[in-house]
Short mmCIF file of C-alpha atoms in Angstrom, two decimals:
data_model
loop_
_atom_site.label_atom_id
_atom_site.label_comp_id
_atom_site.label_asym_id
_atom_site.label_seq_id
_atom_site.Cartn_x
_atom_site.Cartn_y
_atom_site.Cartn_z
CA UNK A 320 -134.47 -142.50 167.55
CA UNK A 321 -137.27 -143.25 165.08
CA UNK A 322 -135.47 -141.89 161.99
CA UNK A 323 -132.43 -144.07 162.77
CA UNK A 324 -134.63 -147.14 163.07
CA UNK A 325 -136.46 -146.35 159.86
CA UNK A 326 -133.28 -145.77 157.87
CA UNK A 327 -131.76 -148.93 159.29
CA UNK A 328 -134.78 -150.99 158.27
CA UNK A 329 -134.79 -149.57 154.72
CA UNK A 330 -131.05 -150.22 154.38
CA UNK A 331 -131.52 -153.83 155.40
CA UNK A 332 -134.36 -154.32 152.93
CA UNK A 333 -132.29 -152.83 150.14
CA UNK A 334 -129.17 -154.73 151.14
CA UNK A 335 -127.38 -151.50 152.02
CA UNK A 336 -124.14 -151.61 154.04
CA UNK A 337 -123.97 -148.03 155.34
CA UNK A 338 -122.98 -147.93 159.02
CA UNK A 339 -125.71 -146.87 161.43
CA UNK A 340 -124.95 -145.81 165.00
CA UNK A 341 -127.31 -146.29 167.90
CA UNK A 342 -128.35 -143.01 169.48
CA UNK A 343 -126.58 -143.12 172.86
CA UNK A 344 -128.11 -141.19 175.71
CA UNK A 345 -124.80 -139.31 175.90
CA UNK A 346 -125.11 -137.98 172.33
CA UNK A 347 -127.33 -134.92 171.80
CA UNK A 348 -130.14 -135.35 169.29
CA UNK A 349 -129.17 -134.31 165.78
CA UNK A 350 -125.44 -134.92 166.30
CA UNK A 351 -123.69 -136.26 163.23
CA UNK A 352 -121.35 -139.00 164.36
CA UNK A 353 -118.13 -140.00 162.62
CA UNK A 354 -117.96 -143.44 161.04
CA UNK A 355 -114.69 -143.97 162.90
CA UNK A 356 -115.59 -144.16 166.59
CA UNK A 357 -112.05 -144.52 167.93
CA UNK A 358 -110.10 -142.58 170.56
CA UNK A 359 -106.30 -142.54 170.91
CA UNK A 360 -104.96 -141.33 174.24
CA UNK A 361 -101.43 -140.34 175.28
CA UNK A 362 -99.83 -141.90 178.36
CA UNK A 363 -96.72 -140.45 180.05
CA UNK A 364 -95.36 -143.94 180.76
CA UNK A 365 -96.26 -147.52 179.99
CA UNK A 366 -98.21 -149.16 182.76
CA UNK A 367 -96.62 -151.40 185.33
CA UNK A 368 -99.70 -153.64 185.45
CA UNK A 369 -103.29 -154.09 184.28
CA UNK A 370 -104.26 -155.82 187.52
CA UNK A 371 -106.66 -153.62 189.55
CA UNK A 372 -105.27 -154.99 192.83
CA UNK A 373 -101.70 -154.03 191.88
CA UNK A 374 -102.21 -150.73 190.07
CA UNK A 375 -100.91 -147.57 191.77
CA UNK A 376 -100.92 -144.78 189.17
CA UNK A 377 -103.40 -142.23 187.85
CA UNK A 378 -102.74 -143.41 184.28
CA UNK A 379 -103.37 -146.97 185.43
CA UNK A 380 -106.69 -145.93 186.90
CA UNK A 381 -107.65 -144.13 183.67
CA UNK A 382 -106.99 -147.30 181.68
CA UNK A 383 -108.59 -149.75 184.11
CA UNK A 384 -111.82 -147.82 184.51
CA UNK A 385 -112.49 -148.39 180.82
CA UNK A 386 -112.24 -152.18 181.26
CA UNK A 387 -113.82 -152.61 184.70
CA UNK A 388 -116.92 -151.47 186.50
CA UNK A 389 -116.62 -150.96 190.23
CA UNK A 390 -119.55 -150.11 192.46
CA UNK A 391 -119.60 -146.48 191.31
CA UNK A 392 -118.35 -144.12 188.64
CA UNK A 393 -118.42 -140.32 188.42
CA UNK A 394 -120.38 -137.99 186.19
CA UNK A 395 -118.97 -134.97 184.36
CA UNK A 396 -118.97 -132.95 187.59
CA UNK A 397 -117.46 -135.62 189.82
CA UNK A 398 -120.74 -136.71 191.38
CA UNK A 399 -121.27 -140.41 192.10
CA UNK A 400 -123.33 -142.42 189.64
CA UNK A 401 -124.17 -146.13 189.99
CA UNK A 402 -122.03 -148.65 188.15
CA UNK A 403 -122.35 -152.17 189.58
CA UNK A 404 -124.22 -150.84 192.63
CA UNK A 405 -127.79 -150.15 191.56
CA UNK A 406 -128.71 -149.17 195.11
CA UNK A 407 -127.46 -149.42 198.69
CA UNK A 408 -128.63 -149.44 202.29
CA UNK A 409 -126.67 -148.21 205.27
CA UNK A 410 -127.20 -149.02 208.94
CA UNK A 411 -128.16 -146.32 211.45
CA UNK A 412 -124.64 -146.33 212.90
CA UNK A 413 -123.19 -145.89 209.38
CA UNK A 414 -120.97 -148.94 209.86
CA UNK A 415 -122.66 -151.43 207.55
CA UNK A 416 -123.25 -150.81 203.85
CA UNK A 417 -125.28 -153.25 201.79
CA UNK A 418 -124.91 -152.86 198.04
CA UNK A 419 -127.43 -154.34 195.63
CA UNK A 420 -125.65 -155.24 192.42
CA UNK A 421 -127.00 -155.07 188.91
CA UNK A 422 -127.13 -158.17 186.72
CA UNK A 423 -123.86 -157.95 184.81
CA UNK A 424 -121.59 -160.40 183.00
CA UNK A 425 -117.87 -160.78 182.61
CA UNK A 426 -116.62 -160.54 179.04
CA UNK A 427 -116.44 -164.37 178.93
CA UNK A 428 -120.17 -164.58 179.67
CA UNK A 429 -119.89 -165.57 183.35
CA UNK A 430 -122.04 -163.58 185.80
CA UNK A 431 -120.34 -160.90 187.92
CA UNK A 432 -121.20 -161.67 191.53
CA UNK A 433 -120.74 -160.14 194.95
CA UNK A 434 -118.13 -162.84 195.58
CA UNK A 435 -115.97 -161.29 192.84
CA UNK A 436 -115.79 -158.12 194.94
CA UNK A 437 -115.10 -160.10 198.11
CA UNK A 438 -112.28 -161.97 196.38
CA UNK A 439 -110.78 -158.77 194.94
CA UNK A 440 -110.81 -156.89 198.24
CA UNK A 441 -109.41 -159.85 200.16
CA UNK A 442 -106.72 -160.24 197.52
CA UNK A 443 -105.85 -156.53 197.78
CA UNK A 444 -105.42 -156.80 201.56
CA UNK A 445 -103.65 -160.18 201.51
CA UNK A 446 -99.93 -159.79 202.38
CA UNK A 447 -99.20 -162.54 199.84
CA UNK A 448 -100.37 -160.23 197.05
CA UNK A 449 -97.83 -157.59 198.14
CA UNK A 450 -99.95 -154.81 196.71
CA UNK A 451 -98.52 -151.31 197.15
CA UNK A 452 -102.14 -150.16 197.51
CA UNK A 453 -103.18 -152.58 200.27
CA UNK A 454 -103.23 -149.60 202.61
CA UNK A 455 -106.22 -148.20 200.69
CA UNK A 456 -108.53 -150.89 202.05
CA UNK A 457 -107.45 -149.76 205.53
CA UNK A 458 -108.07 -146.10 204.64
CA UNK A 459 -111.59 -147.16 203.69
CA UNK A 460 -111.94 -148.26 207.33
CA UNK A 461 -112.99 -151.77 206.30
CA UNK A 462 -113.25 -153.90 209.44
CA UNK A 463 -110.08 -155.84 210.33
CA UNK A 464 -108.22 -154.43 207.33
CA UNK A 465 -105.18 -153.45 209.39
CA UNK A 466 -104.81 -156.87 210.99
CA UNK A 467 -105.33 -158.65 207.68
CA UNK A 468 -102.70 -156.51 205.94
CA UNK A 469 -100.27 -157.14 208.79
CA UNK A 470 -100.88 -160.88 208.55
CA UNK A 471 -102.37 -161.05 212.05
CA UNK A 472 -105.78 -162.20 210.83
CA UNK A 473 -106.87 -164.32 207.84
CA UNK A 474 -108.33 -162.59 204.79
CA UNK A 475 -111.67 -164.23 205.61
CA UNK A 476 -111.93 -161.85 208.58
CA UNK A 477 -111.96 -158.78 206.33
CA UNK A 478 -115.25 -156.91 206.74
CA UNK A 479 -116.67 -157.75 203.33
CA UNK A 480 -118.97 -160.62 202.40
CA UNK A 481 -121.42 -161.77 199.78
CA UNK A 482 -124.92 -162.21 201.22
CA UNK A 483 -125.95 -163.70 197.89
CA UNK A 484 -124.87 -163.39 194.27
CA UNK A 485 -126.17 -159.82 193.96
CA UNK A 486 -125.76 -158.49 197.50
CA UNK A 487 -122.45 -157.22 198.86
CA UNK A 488 -122.10 -156.22 202.51
CA UNK A 489 -119.24 -154.10 203.83
CA UNK A 490 -118.62 -153.48 207.53
CA UNK A 491 -116.49 -150.54 208.66
CA UNK A 492 -114.44 -149.91 211.76
CA UNK A 493 -115.39 -146.23 211.80
CA UNK A 494 -118.07 -144.37 209.86
CA UNK A 495 -116.62 -141.99 207.28
CA UNK A 496 -118.90 -139.72 205.24
CA UNK A 497 -116.84 -140.08 202.06
CA UNK A 498 -116.76 -143.90 202.05
CA UNK A 499 -118.76 -144.32 198.83
CA UNK A 500 -116.61 -141.71 197.08
CA UNK A 501 -113.64 -144.00 197.67
CA UNK A 502 -115.28 -146.74 195.60
CA UNK A 503 -114.53 -145.21 192.19
CA UNK A 504 -110.85 -146.17 192.43
CA UNK A 505 -109.65 -149.18 190.45
CA UNK A 506 -108.27 -150.81 193.63
CA UNK A 507 -111.89 -151.51 194.63
CA UNK A 508 -112.93 -153.10 191.34
CA UNK A 509 -113.97 -156.77 191.16
CA UNK A 510 -111.66 -159.31 189.58
CA UNK A 511 -112.67 -162.69 188.11
CA UNK A 512 -111.62 -165.22 190.74
CA UNK A 513 -111.81 -168.21 188.43
CA UNK A 514 -109.57 -166.59 185.80
CA UNK A 515 -107.02 -165.27 188.29
CA UNK A 516 -106.69 -168.66 189.94
CA UNK A 517 -106.35 -170.42 186.60
CA UNK A 518 -103.69 -168.17 185.07
CA UNK A 519 -102.03 -166.50 188.06
CA UNK A 520 -100.03 -163.40 187.14
CA UNK A 521 -100.69 -164.14 183.45
CA UNK A 522 -104.41 -163.43 183.82
CA UNK A 523 -103.94 -159.87 182.49
CA UNK A 524 -102.47 -161.04 179.19
CA UNK A 525 -104.82 -160.28 176.27
CA UNK A 526 -105.47 -163.96 175.57
CA UNK A 527 -106.66 -164.51 179.16
CA UNK A 528 -107.98 -161.12 180.30
CA UNK A 529 -111.59 -161.08 181.42
CA UNK A 530 -113.24 -157.80 182.41
CA UNK A 531 -116.70 -156.41 183.15
CA UNK A 532 -116.45 -152.86 181.83
CA UNK A 533 -117.44 -151.13 178.62
CA UNK A 534 -114.27 -152.30 176.84
CA UNK A 535 -112.18 -155.45 176.66
CA UNK A 536 -108.44 -155.78 176.18
CA UNK A 537 -107.47 -156.42 172.57
CA UNK A 538 -103.67 -156.15 172.81
CA UNK A 539 -100.90 -154.89 175.08
CA UNK A 540 -97.57 -154.32 173.38
CA UNK A 541 -95.20 -153.30 176.16
CA UNK A 542 -93.77 -149.84 175.53
CA UNK A 543 -95.88 -149.41 172.39
CA UNK A 544 -99.63 -149.49 172.96
CA UNK A 545 -102.64 -150.83 174.82
CA UNK A 546 -105.69 -151.44 172.63
CA UNK A 547 -109.29 -152.11 173.63
CA UNK A 548 -112.51 -152.81 171.82
CA UNK A 549 -116.14 -152.32 172.80
CA UNK A 550 -117.58 -155.02 175.06
CA UNK A 551 -120.94 -156.02 173.59
CA UNK A 552 -121.75 -157.96 176.79
CA UNK A 553 -121.56 -154.76 178.85
CA UNK A 554 -124.82 -153.85 180.57
CA UNK A 555 -124.85 -150.36 179.03
CA UNK A 556 -123.41 -151.27 175.63
CA UNK A 557 -126.39 -149.63 173.89
CA UNK A 558 -125.20 -146.27 175.23
CA UNK A 559 -121.52 -146.81 174.41
CA UNK A 560 -120.58 -145.03 171.18
CA UNK A 561 -116.79 -145.18 170.97
CA UNK A 562 -115.84 -148.64 169.75
CA UNK A 563 -112.02 -148.67 169.84
CA UNK A 564 -109.54 -147.24 172.33
CA UNK A 565 -105.78 -147.00 172.02
CA UNK A 566 -103.32 -145.84 174.69
CA UNK A 567 -99.83 -144.90 173.51
CA UNK A 568 -97.00 -144.25 176.03
CA UNK A 569 -94.69 -141.42 174.93
CA UNK A 570 -92.31 -140.01 177.54
CA UNK A 571 -91.09 -137.09 175.41
CA UNK A 572 -93.91 -134.53 175.39
CA UNK A 573 -92.49 -132.73 172.37
CA UNK A 574 -92.60 -135.98 170.41
CA UNK A 575 -96.13 -136.59 171.69
CA UNK A 576 -97.18 -133.13 170.52
CA UNK A 577 -95.72 -133.80 167.07
CA UNK A 578 -97.70 -137.03 166.84
CA UNK A 579 -100.86 -135.24 167.95
CA UNK A 580 -100.37 -132.63 165.25
CA UNK A 581 -99.87 -135.47 162.74
CA UNK A 582 -103.26 -136.89 163.72
CA UNK A 583 -101.88 -139.96 165.52
CA UNK A 584 -103.28 -138.93 168.92
CA UNK A 585 -106.60 -137.45 170.00
CA UNK A 586 -105.32 -136.30 173.37
CA UNK A 587 -101.96 -135.05 174.63
CA UNK A 588 -100.62 -133.04 177.54
CA UNK A 589 -98.84 -129.94 176.25
CA UNK A 590 -95.10 -129.61 176.92
CA UNK A 591 -94.01 -127.18 179.62
CA UNK A 592 -94.16 -123.55 178.49
CA UNK A 593 -96.03 -124.19 175.24
CA UNK A 594 -99.64 -123.93 176.36
CA UNK A 595 -100.07 -120.17 175.68
CA UNK A 596 -98.83 -120.59 172.09
CA UNK A 597 -100.91 -123.69 171.50
CA UNK A 598 -104.00 -121.99 172.94
CA UNK A 599 -103.62 -119.29 170.30
CA UNK A 600 -103.05 -121.83 167.52
CA UNK A 601 -105.73 -124.33 168.58
CA UNK A 602 -108.37 -122.36 170.51
CA UNK A 603 -111.00 -125.09 170.16
CA UNK A 604 -108.60 -127.88 171.19
CA UNK A 605 -106.53 -126.37 174.02
CA UNK A 606 -107.84 -126.67 177.59
CA UNK A 607 -106.29 -126.33 181.05
CA UNK A 608 -108.82 -127.51 183.67
CA UNK A 609 -107.78 -127.85 187.33
CA UNK A 610 -106.58 -131.35 188.13
CA UNK A 611 -106.55 -132.67 191.66
CA UNK A 612 -102.85 -133.53 191.89
CA UNK A 613 -99.89 -131.92 193.64
CA UNK A 614 -96.25 -131.91 192.48
CA UNK A 615 -93.54 -132.06 195.15
CA UNK A 616 -89.99 -133.04 196.05
CA UNK A 617 -89.93 -135.66 198.77
CA UNK A 618 -86.99 -135.90 201.18
CA UNK A 619 -85.69 -139.30 202.21
CA UNK A 620 -85.44 -139.24 206.01
CA UNK A 621 -85.39 -143.04 206.33
CA UNK A 622 -82.40 -145.35 206.94
CA UNK A 623 -81.29 -145.11 203.30
CA UNK A 624 -81.50 -141.32 203.19
CA UNK A 625 -78.55 -138.95 203.73
CA UNK A 626 -77.87 -137.84 207.30
CA UNK A 627 -78.25 -134.17 206.31
CA UNK A 628 -81.94 -134.59 205.49
CA UNK A 629 -82.69 -135.82 208.99
CA UNK A 630 -82.14 -132.21 210.11
CA UNK A 631 -85.40 -130.26 209.82
CA UNK A 632 -83.45 -127.03 209.21
CA UNK A 633 -82.00 -128.53 206.04
CA UNK A 634 -85.39 -129.68 204.79
CA UNK A 635 -86.91 -126.27 205.49
CA UNK A 636 -84.03 -124.52 203.72
CA UNK A 637 -84.39 -126.68 200.63
CA UNK A 638 -88.13 -125.99 200.44
CA UNK A 639 -87.70 -122.25 200.98
CA UNK A 640 -85.04 -122.24 198.27
CA UNK A 641 -87.44 -123.40 195.51
CA UNK A 642 -88.82 -120.45 193.56
CA UNK A 643 -92.28 -121.72 192.74
CA UNK A 644 -93.28 -118.59 190.84
CA UNK A 645 -90.48 -119.06 188.34
CA UNK A 646 -91.48 -122.70 187.82
CA UNK A 647 -95.12 -121.72 187.28
CA UNK A 648 -94.67 -118.54 185.24
CA UNK A 649 -91.48 -119.21 183.30
CA UNK A 650 -91.34 -122.99 182.84
CA UNK A 651 -94.84 -124.51 182.98
CA UNK A 652 -97.19 -121.69 181.85
CA UNK A 653 -100.21 -123.98 181.90
CA UNK A 654 -102.59 -122.72 184.59
CA UNK A 655 -100.83 -124.39 187.53
CA UNK A 656 -100.71 -122.68 190.94
CA UNK A 657 -97.78 -122.50 193.38
CA UNK A 658 -98.19 -124.92 196.30
CA UNK A 659 -97.10 -124.31 199.87
CA UNK A 660 -99.43 -126.92 201.35
CA UNK A 661 -99.87 -130.54 200.27
CA UNK A 662 -103.60 -130.71 199.54
CA UNK A 663 -104.75 -129.38 196.16
CA UNK A 664 -106.59 -126.07 196.43
CA UNK A 665 -109.68 -127.35 194.53
CA UNK A 666 -110.32 -130.30 196.87
CA UNK A 667 -113.96 -130.36 198.01
CA UNK A 668 -114.48 -128.71 201.39
CA UNK A 669 -110.79 -127.99 201.92
CA UNK A 670 -109.66 -124.67 203.35
CA UNK A 671 -105.96 -124.04 202.86
CA UNK A 672 -104.20 -123.25 206.16
CA UNK A 673 -102.25 -120.08 206.83
CA UNK A 674 -98.69 -121.09 205.86
CA UNK A 675 -96.22 -118.42 206.95
CA UNK A 676 -93.51 -118.88 204.29
CA UNK A 677 -96.12 -118.67 201.52
CA UNK A 678 -96.39 -114.94 202.27
CA UNK A 679 -92.67 -114.21 202.25
CA UNK A 680 -90.95 -112.62 199.30
CA UNK A 681 -88.54 -114.73 197.27
CA UNK A 682 -85.65 -112.80 198.84
CA UNK A 683 -86.96 -113.48 202.35
CA UNK A 684 -87.24 -117.20 201.59
CA UNK A 685 -83.71 -117.36 200.16
CA UNK A 686 -82.21 -115.39 203.07
CA UNK A 687 -83.92 -117.70 205.57
CA UNK A 688 -82.73 -120.75 203.62
CA UNK A 689 -79.10 -119.58 203.78
CA UNK A 690 -79.44 -118.88 207.49
CA UNK A 691 -80.85 -122.34 208.22
CA UNK A 692 -78.19 -124.15 206.18
CA UNK A 693 -75.48 -122.20 208.01
CA UNK A 694 -77.01 -123.21 211.35
CA UNK A 695 -77.03 -126.84 210.14
CA UNK A 696 -73.32 -126.61 209.36
CA UNK A 697 -73.39 -126.22 205.59
CA UNK A 698 -71.86 -123.49 203.48
CA UNK A 699 -69.14 -122.78 200.89
CA UNK A 700 -66.52 -124.63 202.94
CA UNK A 701 -68.84 -127.56 203.61
CA UNK A 702 -71.31 -127.81 200.72
CA UNK A 703 -74.40 -129.98 201.01
CA UNK A 704 -74.38 -132.63 198.28
CA UNK A 705 -77.64 -134.26 197.20
CA UNK A 706 -79.13 -136.35 194.40
CA UNK A 707 -82.40 -135.30 192.76
CA UNK A 708 -84.23 -138.30 191.27
CA UNK A 709 -87.00 -137.99 188.69
CA UNK A 710 -88.74 -140.25 186.18
CA UNK A 711 -88.14 -139.71 182.48
CA UNK A 712 -89.97 -136.63 181.21
CA UNK A 713 -88.79 -133.43 179.57
CA UNK A 714 -90.97 -131.45 182.01
CA UNK A 715 -89.55 -133.18 185.09
CA UNK A 716 -86.05 -132.56 183.75
CA UNK A 717 -86.71 -128.84 183.29
CA UNK A 718 -88.00 -128.52 186.84
CA UNK A 719 -85.07 -130.53 188.24
CA UNK A 720 -82.58 -128.30 186.43
CA UNK A 721 -84.33 -125.20 187.79
CA UNK A 722 -84.28 -126.54 191.36
CA UNK A 723 -80.63 -127.50 190.91
CA UNK A 724 -79.90 -123.85 190.04
CA UNK A 725 -82.02 -122.47 192.88
CA UNK A 726 -80.14 -124.64 195.37
CA UNK A 727 -76.79 -123.76 193.82
CA UNK A 728 -77.40 -120.20 195.01
CA UNK A 729 -77.57 -121.65 198.53
CA UNK A 730 -74.29 -123.52 198.16
CA UNK A 731 -76.00 -126.88 197.58
CA UNK A 732 -74.46 -129.19 194.98
CA UNK A 733 -77.25 -131.26 193.46
CA UNK A 734 -76.79 -133.94 190.81
CA UNK A 735 -79.66 -135.20 188.69
CA UNK A 736 -80.70 -138.84 188.33
CA UNK A 737 -83.18 -139.83 185.66
CA UNK A 738 -84.82 -143.28 185.54
CA UNK A 739 -87.51 -144.96 183.46
CA UNK A 740 -90.88 -145.25 185.22
CA UNK A 741 -90.66 -148.83 186.49
CA UNK A 742 -87.09 -148.41 187.76
CA UNK A 743 -87.99 -145.08 189.33
CA UNK A 744 -90.97 -146.60 191.17
CA UNK A 745 -88.83 -149.43 192.48
CA UNK A 746 -86.17 -147.05 193.76
CA UNK A 747 -88.80 -144.76 195.26
CA UNK A 748 -91.22 -147.14 196.97
CA UNK A 749 -89.34 -150.42 197.38
CA UNK A 750 -85.65 -149.70 197.78
CA UNK A 751 -86.03 -146.13 199.12
CA UNK A 752 -82.83 -145.46 197.19
CA UNK A 753 -82.88 -141.69 196.73
CA UNK A 754 -82.02 -138.43 198.48
CA UNK A 755 -84.64 -136.10 197.00
CA UNK A 756 -87.28 -137.48 194.65
CA UNK A 757 -89.74 -135.87 192.34
CA UNK A 758 -93.13 -137.12 193.39
CA UNK A 759 -96.78 -136.31 192.83
CA UNK A 760 -100.07 -137.33 194.28
CA UNK A 761 -103.41 -137.40 192.49
CA UNK A 762 -106.60 -137.63 194.52
CA UNK A 763 -108.16 -141.08 194.80
CA UNK A 764 -111.37 -139.37 195.90
CA UNK A 765 -112.41 -135.74 196.31
CA UNK A 766 -111.68 -135.13 200.01
CA UNK A 767 -108.58 -133.82 201.78
CA UNK A 768 -107.74 -137.08 203.54
CA UNK A 769 -106.77 -138.61 200.18
CA UNK A 770 -103.72 -136.32 200.31
CA UNK A 771 -102.99 -136.18 204.01
CA UNK A 772 -103.19 -139.92 204.69
CA UNK A 773 -100.29 -140.43 202.26
CA UNK A 774 -97.87 -139.00 204.83
CA UNK A 775 -98.88 -141.17 207.77
CA UNK A 776 -96.31 -143.62 209.10
CA UNK A 777 -98.43 -146.58 207.98
CA UNK A 778 -98.86 -145.38 204.39
CA UNK A 779 -97.34 -147.56 201.68
CA UNK A 780 -96.87 -144.35 199.66
CA UNK A 781 -94.76 -142.59 202.31
CA UNK A 782 -91.59 -143.29 200.36
CA UNK A 783 -89.44 -140.88 202.38
CA UNK A 784 -90.29 -142.90 205.52
CA UNK A 785 -91.11 -139.79 207.56
CA UNK A 786 -92.91 -140.39 210.83
CA UNK A 787 -94.62 -137.95 213.19
CA UNK A 788 -96.75 -139.21 216.09
CA UNK A 789 -98.81 -136.03 216.33
CA UNK A 790 -99.53 -136.10 212.60
CA UNK A 791 -100.58 -139.77 212.79
CA UNK A 792 -102.92 -139.00 215.69
CA UNK A 793 -104.53 -136.11 213.85
CA UNK A 794 -105.27 -138.28 210.84
CA UNK A 795 -106.68 -141.06 213.02
CA UNK A 796 -108.81 -138.56 214.94
CA UNK A 797 -110.07 -137.02 211.71
CA UNK A 798 -111.85 -140.28 210.86
CA UNK A 799 -114.29 -139.83 213.73
CA UNK A 800 -114.45 -136.02 213.86
CA UNK A 801 -117.79 -134.38 213.10
CA UNK A 802 -115.83 -131.80 211.10
CA UNK A 803 -112.29 -132.99 210.28
CA UNK A 804 -111.16 -129.65 208.83
CA UNK A 805 -109.48 -128.59 212.09
CA UNK A 806 -107.43 -131.80 212.07
CA UNK A 807 -106.57 -131.29 208.40
CA UNK A 808 -105.40 -127.72 209.09
CA UNK A 809 -103.13 -128.85 211.93
CA UNK A 810 -101.79 -131.70 209.79
CA UNK A 811 -100.90 -129.30 206.96
CA UNK A 812 -99.17 -127.00 209.44
CA UNK A 813 -97.06 -129.91 210.70
CA UNK A 814 -96.05 -130.70 207.11
CA UNK A 815 -95.11 -127.04 206.56
CA UNK A 816 -92.97 -127.04 209.71
CA UNK A 817 -91.39 -130.49 209.70
CA UNK A 818 -91.12 -130.41 205.89
CA UNK A 819 -90.90 -134.12 204.93
CA UNK A 820 -91.54 -132.87 201.41
CA UNK A 821 -91.56 -129.59 199.53
CA UNK A 822 -94.85 -128.93 197.68
CA UNK A 823 -94.10 -127.13 194.42
CA UNK A 824 -97.32 -126.68 192.45
CA UNK A 825 -100.95 -127.69 192.22
CA UNK A 826 -101.77 -129.23 188.89
CA UNK A 827 -103.92 -128.14 186.07
CA UNK A 828 -103.96 -130.31 182.95
CA UNK A 829 -102.85 -128.21 179.96
CA UNK A 830 -103.93 -130.38 177.05
CA UNK A 831 -104.92 -130.63 173.44
CA UNK A 832 -108.06 -132.64 172.72
CA UNK A 833 -109.31 -133.36 169.21
CA UNK A 834 -112.23 -130.99 168.67
CA UNK A 835 -114.33 -133.87 167.34
CA UNK A 836 -114.03 -135.84 170.58
CA UNK A 837 -116.93 -134.89 172.82
CA UNK A 838 -117.91 -135.79 176.36
CA UNK A 839 -114.61 -135.21 178.19
CA UNK A 840 -115.39 -134.21 181.84
CA UNK A 841 -113.61 -130.85 182.16
CA UNK A 842 -115.61 -129.97 185.29
CA UNK A 843 -114.59 -133.09 187.21
CA UNK A 844 -111.62 -131.96 189.33
CA UNK A 845 -110.24 -135.51 189.41
CA UNK A 846 -110.60 -135.68 185.63
CA UNK A 847 -111.89 -139.23 185.85
CA UNK A 848 -113.05 -139.89 182.31
CA UNK A 849 -115.03 -142.78 180.88
CA UNK A 850 -114.80 -143.47 177.17
CA UNK A 851 -118.28 -144.99 177.26
CA UNK A 852 -119.64 -141.47 177.84
CA UNK A 853 -117.68 -139.97 174.94
CA UNK A 854 -118.09 -139.93 171.17
CA UNK A 855 -116.51 -138.65 167.96
CA UNK A 856 -118.42 -136.26 165.71
CA UNK A 857 -118.14 -136.18 161.94
CA UNK A 858 -115.88 -133.64 160.26
#
């Protein structure tokens, strides 16, 4: 630190203009930093929103956690670290949490207060907001959340209140040991009440956007880029080295790779099948860490779904008919693992259940699939016809074509439907206008319930509208169980039997990362990254 200060002082006395970087606590001593402290990140799709209360995607969370501080963040290993919450107290019955907030300011200079959290959480739960993630506040077991979401109680009854400007109190219905882990998600971030009320839905436009994180919004060009710049009002600005962030949505992974190789991107996911080659070509840039997400095909068993999919034999046959090993070994080739259960294998504390069909040979699965379809009344003389819907991506297309061919061997005629991200989401979650849909789930926190709660009848993310009373009861019971693993095991076994969806693979993230970008959290299974902890070294 002293040499930097000395050089800086001499430069000022001599009128020098050479840039001098503060020595962040994240940068090892002696590291030579680049003059250009920027980071350009690839996004699969443009974001639907920059409003924390309306965001639903993993990419959205990645972007929002650069601009907003919630109560907690994660370190490189996924452990909780304080953000806005400097400390907390919890009652003996584990139902009341009192968070003591640090002195922090919004980017417009206003203080961030406990009331900003109260407003944000009430707004998330308020039916008028129509947030697709309102259910999350109920999953957190916040008192009265269910009744507030249903419109049976006013938002003022939600179990969250500001005791004073720097003290936030949360009351739960049921104690859950992973409650604080749930507070890293962008849905729990504060929002500036004054700004939201003044500008309404326009509050996220760059000219109005106010945030409390390490970066502020500079521009958002729909379909082109999201740009941010360092927030000098941020409480930890002295330890923030990267000064400029840029997020570029590119749906075609091959095009994204070309732009990475041209130096336009610092991060990109590798296209399906190319990771082994790229690992040989770029050994210091290619990585494939586990990523807590699962890829699946969800079956629409709701009112808008085809009658055939209401037959469990058909759903089982379709799942058995997907050759996961071919998808993993021949198409993806990026460290993924075949999935026969819904919860990602690397989830903390999770023990995968004994799923019978996971042990069958491919021939045994195909023979059983043909048998089940025949019993359901389908065959060469009466082929099952289905639509497979996926969002625009060369990888999703390759998998859809493979599944189409697998099912063709069973006598199933599948047609492919490809939609842009926003249209796809609307068809999936709002209109429920699909037969079979490509879907994925990324963990909101590192515990199995983040996966299993998605399939409950009350989940806003249960797009196939499947309902099972026993499953619902297991997930409710798990909230109060001393050890919920037994409930989780039974829940996974119900999914494997009733088959509302067909798990296909557990994610890794095969990627290329500029070798000069340091601080990416490869050991965090959720891969929650914070640009404020990263930096660019000199070439």
